[in-house]
mmCIF file with all atom_site columns, C-alpha atoms in Angstrom:
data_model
loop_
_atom_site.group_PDB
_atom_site.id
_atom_site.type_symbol
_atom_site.label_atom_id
_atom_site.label_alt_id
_atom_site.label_comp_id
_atom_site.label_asym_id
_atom_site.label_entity_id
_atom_site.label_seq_id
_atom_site.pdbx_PDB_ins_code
_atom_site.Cartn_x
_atom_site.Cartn_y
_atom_site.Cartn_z
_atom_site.occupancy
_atom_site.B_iso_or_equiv
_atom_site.pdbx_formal_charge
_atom_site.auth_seq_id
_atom_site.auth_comp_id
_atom_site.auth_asym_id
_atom_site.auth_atom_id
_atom_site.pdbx_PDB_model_num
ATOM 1  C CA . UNK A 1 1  ? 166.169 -45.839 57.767 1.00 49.00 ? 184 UNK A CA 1
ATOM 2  C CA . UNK A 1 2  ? 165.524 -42.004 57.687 1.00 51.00 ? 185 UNK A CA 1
ATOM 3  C CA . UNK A 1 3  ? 168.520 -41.339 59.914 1.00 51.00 ? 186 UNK A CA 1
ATOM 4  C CA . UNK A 1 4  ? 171.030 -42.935 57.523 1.00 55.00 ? 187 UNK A CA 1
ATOM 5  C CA . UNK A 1 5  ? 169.101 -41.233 54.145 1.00 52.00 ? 188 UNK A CA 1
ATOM 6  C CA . UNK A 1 6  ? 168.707 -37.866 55.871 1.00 51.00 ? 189 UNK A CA 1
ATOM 7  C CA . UNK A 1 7  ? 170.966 -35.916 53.206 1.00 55.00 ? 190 UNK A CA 1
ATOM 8  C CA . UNK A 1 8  ? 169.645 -37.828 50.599 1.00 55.00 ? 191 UNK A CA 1
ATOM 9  C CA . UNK A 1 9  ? 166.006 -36.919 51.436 1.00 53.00 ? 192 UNK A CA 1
ATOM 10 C CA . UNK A 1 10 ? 166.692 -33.436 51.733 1.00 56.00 ? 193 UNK A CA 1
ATOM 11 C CA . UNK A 1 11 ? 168.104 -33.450 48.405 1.00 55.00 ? 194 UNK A CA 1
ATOM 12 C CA . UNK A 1 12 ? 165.121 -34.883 46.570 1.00 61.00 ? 195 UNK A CA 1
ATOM 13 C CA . UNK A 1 13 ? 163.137 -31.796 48.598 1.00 70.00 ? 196 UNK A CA 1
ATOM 14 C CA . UNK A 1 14 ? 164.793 -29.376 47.173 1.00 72.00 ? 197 UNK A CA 1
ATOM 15 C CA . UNK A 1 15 ? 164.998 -31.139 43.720 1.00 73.00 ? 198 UNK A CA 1
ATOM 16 C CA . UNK A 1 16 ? 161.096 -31.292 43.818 1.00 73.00 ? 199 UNK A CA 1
ATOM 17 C CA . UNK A 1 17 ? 160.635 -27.719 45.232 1.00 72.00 ? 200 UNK A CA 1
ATOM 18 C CA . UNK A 1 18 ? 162.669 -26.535 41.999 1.00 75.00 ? 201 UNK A CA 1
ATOM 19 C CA . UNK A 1 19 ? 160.863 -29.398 39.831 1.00 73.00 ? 202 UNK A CA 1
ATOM 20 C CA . UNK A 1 20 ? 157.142 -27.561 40.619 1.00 74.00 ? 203 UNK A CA 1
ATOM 21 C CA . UNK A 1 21 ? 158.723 -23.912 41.009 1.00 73.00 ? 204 UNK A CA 1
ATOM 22 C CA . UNK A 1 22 ? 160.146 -24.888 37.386 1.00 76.00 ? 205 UNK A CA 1
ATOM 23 C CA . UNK A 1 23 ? 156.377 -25.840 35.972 1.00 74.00 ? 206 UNK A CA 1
ATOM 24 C CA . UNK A 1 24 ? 154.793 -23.310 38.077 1.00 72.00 ? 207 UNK A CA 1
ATOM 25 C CA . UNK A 1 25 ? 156.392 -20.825 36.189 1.00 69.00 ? 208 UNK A CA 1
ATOM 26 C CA . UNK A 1 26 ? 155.443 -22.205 33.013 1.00 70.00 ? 209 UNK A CA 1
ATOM 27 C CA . UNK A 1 27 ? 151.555 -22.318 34.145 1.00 68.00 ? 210 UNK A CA 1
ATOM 28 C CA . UNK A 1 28 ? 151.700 -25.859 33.850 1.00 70.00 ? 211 UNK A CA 1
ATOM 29 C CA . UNK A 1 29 ? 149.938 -27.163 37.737 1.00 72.00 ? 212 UNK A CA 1
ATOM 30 C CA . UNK A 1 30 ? 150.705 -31.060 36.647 1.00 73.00 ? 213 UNK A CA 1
ATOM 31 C CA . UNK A 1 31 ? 153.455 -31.657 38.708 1.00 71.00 ? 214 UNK A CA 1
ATOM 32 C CA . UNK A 1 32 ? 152.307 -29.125 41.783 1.00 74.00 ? 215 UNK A CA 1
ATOM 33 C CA . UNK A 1 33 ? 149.127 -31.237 41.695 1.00 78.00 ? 216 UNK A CA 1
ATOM 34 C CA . UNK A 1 34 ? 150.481 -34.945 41.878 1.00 79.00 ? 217 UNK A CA 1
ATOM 35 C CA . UNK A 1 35 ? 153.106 -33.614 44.398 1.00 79.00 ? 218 UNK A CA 1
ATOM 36 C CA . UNK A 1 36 ? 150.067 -32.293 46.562 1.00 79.00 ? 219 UNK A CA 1
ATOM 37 C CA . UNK A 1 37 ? 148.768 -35.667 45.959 1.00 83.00 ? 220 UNK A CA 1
ATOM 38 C CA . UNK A 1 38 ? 151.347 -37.475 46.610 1.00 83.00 ? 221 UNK A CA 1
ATOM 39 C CA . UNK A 1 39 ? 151.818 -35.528 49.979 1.00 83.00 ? 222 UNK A CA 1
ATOM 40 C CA . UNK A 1 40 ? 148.268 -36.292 51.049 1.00 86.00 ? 223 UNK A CA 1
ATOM 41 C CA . UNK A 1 41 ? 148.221 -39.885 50.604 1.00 87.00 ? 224 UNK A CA 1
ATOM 42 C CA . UNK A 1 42 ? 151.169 -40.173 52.555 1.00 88.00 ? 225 UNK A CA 1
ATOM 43 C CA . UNK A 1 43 ? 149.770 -38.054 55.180 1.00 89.00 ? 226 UNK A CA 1
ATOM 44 C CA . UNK A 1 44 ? 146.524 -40.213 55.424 1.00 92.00 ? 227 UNK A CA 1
ATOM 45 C CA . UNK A 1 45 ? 147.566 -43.883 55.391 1.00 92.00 ? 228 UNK A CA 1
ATOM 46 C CA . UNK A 1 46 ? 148.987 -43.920 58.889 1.00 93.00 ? 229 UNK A CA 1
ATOM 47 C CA . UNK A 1 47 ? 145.657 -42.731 60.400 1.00 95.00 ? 230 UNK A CA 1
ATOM 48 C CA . UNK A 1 48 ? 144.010 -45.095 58.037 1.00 95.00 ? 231 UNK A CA 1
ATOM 49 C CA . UNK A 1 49 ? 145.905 -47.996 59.213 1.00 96.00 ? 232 UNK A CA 1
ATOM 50 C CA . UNK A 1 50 ? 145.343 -47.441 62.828 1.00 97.00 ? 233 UNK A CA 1
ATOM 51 C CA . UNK A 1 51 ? 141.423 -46.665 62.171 1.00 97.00 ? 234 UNK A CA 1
ATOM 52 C CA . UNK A 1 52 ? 141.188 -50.014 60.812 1.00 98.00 ? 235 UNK A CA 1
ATOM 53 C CA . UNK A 1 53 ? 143.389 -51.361 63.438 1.00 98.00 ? 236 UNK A CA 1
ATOM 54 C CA . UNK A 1 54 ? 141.347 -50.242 65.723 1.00 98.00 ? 237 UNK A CA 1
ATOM 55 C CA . UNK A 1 55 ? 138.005 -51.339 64.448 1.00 98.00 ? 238 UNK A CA 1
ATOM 56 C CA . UNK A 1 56 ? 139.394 -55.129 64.327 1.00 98.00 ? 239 UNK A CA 1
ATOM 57 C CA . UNK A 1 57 ? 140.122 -54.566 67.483 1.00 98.00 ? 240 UNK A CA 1
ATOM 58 C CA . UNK A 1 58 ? 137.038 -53.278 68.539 1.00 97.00 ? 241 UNK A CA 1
ATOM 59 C CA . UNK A 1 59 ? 134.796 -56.018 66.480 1.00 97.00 ? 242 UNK A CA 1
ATOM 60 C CA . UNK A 1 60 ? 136.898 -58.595 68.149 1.00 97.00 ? 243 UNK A CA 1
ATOM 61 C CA . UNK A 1 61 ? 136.666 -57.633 71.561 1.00 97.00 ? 244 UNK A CA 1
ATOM 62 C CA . UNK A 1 62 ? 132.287 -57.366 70.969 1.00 96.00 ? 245 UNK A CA 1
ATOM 63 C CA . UNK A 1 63 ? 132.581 -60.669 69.570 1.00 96.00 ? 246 UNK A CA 1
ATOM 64 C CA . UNK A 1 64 ? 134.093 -62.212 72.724 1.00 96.00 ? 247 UNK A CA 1
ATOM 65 C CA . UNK A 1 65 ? 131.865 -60.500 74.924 1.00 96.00 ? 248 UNK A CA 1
ATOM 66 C CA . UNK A 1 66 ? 129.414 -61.828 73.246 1.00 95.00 ? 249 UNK A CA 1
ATOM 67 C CA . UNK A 1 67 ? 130.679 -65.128 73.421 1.00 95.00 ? 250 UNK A CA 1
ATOM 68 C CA . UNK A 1 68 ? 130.909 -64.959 77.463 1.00 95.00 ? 251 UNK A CA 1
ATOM 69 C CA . UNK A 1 69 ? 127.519 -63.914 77.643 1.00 95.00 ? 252 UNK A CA 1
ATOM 70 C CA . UNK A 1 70 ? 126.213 -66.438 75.936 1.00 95.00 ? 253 UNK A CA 1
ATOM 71 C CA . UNK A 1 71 ? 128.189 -69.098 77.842 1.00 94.00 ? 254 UNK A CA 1
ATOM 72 C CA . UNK A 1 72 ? 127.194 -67.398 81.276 1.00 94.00 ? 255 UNK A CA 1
ATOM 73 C CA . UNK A 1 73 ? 123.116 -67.084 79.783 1.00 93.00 ? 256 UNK A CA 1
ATOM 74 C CA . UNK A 1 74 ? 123.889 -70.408 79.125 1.00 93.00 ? 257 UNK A CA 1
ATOM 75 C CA . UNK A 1 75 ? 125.394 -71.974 82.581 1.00 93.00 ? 258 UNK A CA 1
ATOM 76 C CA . UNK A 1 76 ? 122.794 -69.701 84.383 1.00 91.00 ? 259 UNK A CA 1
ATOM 77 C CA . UNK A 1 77 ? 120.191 -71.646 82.556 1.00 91.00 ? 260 UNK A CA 1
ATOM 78 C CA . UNK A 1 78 ? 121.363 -74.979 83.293 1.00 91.00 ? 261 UNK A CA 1
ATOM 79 C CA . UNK A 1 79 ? 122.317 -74.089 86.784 1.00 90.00 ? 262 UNK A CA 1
ATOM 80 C CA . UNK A 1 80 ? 119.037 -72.041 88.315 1.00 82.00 ? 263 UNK A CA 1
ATOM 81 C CA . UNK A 1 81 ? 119.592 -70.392 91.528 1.00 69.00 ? 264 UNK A CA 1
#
């Protein structure tokens, strides 16, 4: 998707630099702020989403090893050696 709205994105780039340089100027941070925001959020959820990604992943995989050793306690106990 990025590769066929390249010159579109960089467009709206320089529309927002001169958006904030525009408000900057008249000491008005509003729109330098929410951009910054904006930015950040962006920024974050990928790492978020693979965090939690992971920690399914990790929860799951205790769970079934728990599971197994409670079926091998289990078989051990009806099966003594």
């Amino acid at each position: 998707m990025f590769l066929v709205a390249g010159q579109e994105s960089y467009a709206q780039c320089a529309m927002c630099r001169g958006s904030v340089e525009s408000s900057m100027g008249n000491g008005r941070n509003n729109v330098g702020i929410g951009l910054n925001t904006g930015i950040v959020y962006l920024f974050v959820m990928p790492y978020l989403i693979v965090a939690v990604i992971g920690y399914l992943w990790y929860r799951n995989s205790r769970k079934i090893r728990q599971e197994r050793e409670f079926i091998s306690a289990r078989i051990k106990q009806a099966y003594p050696s």
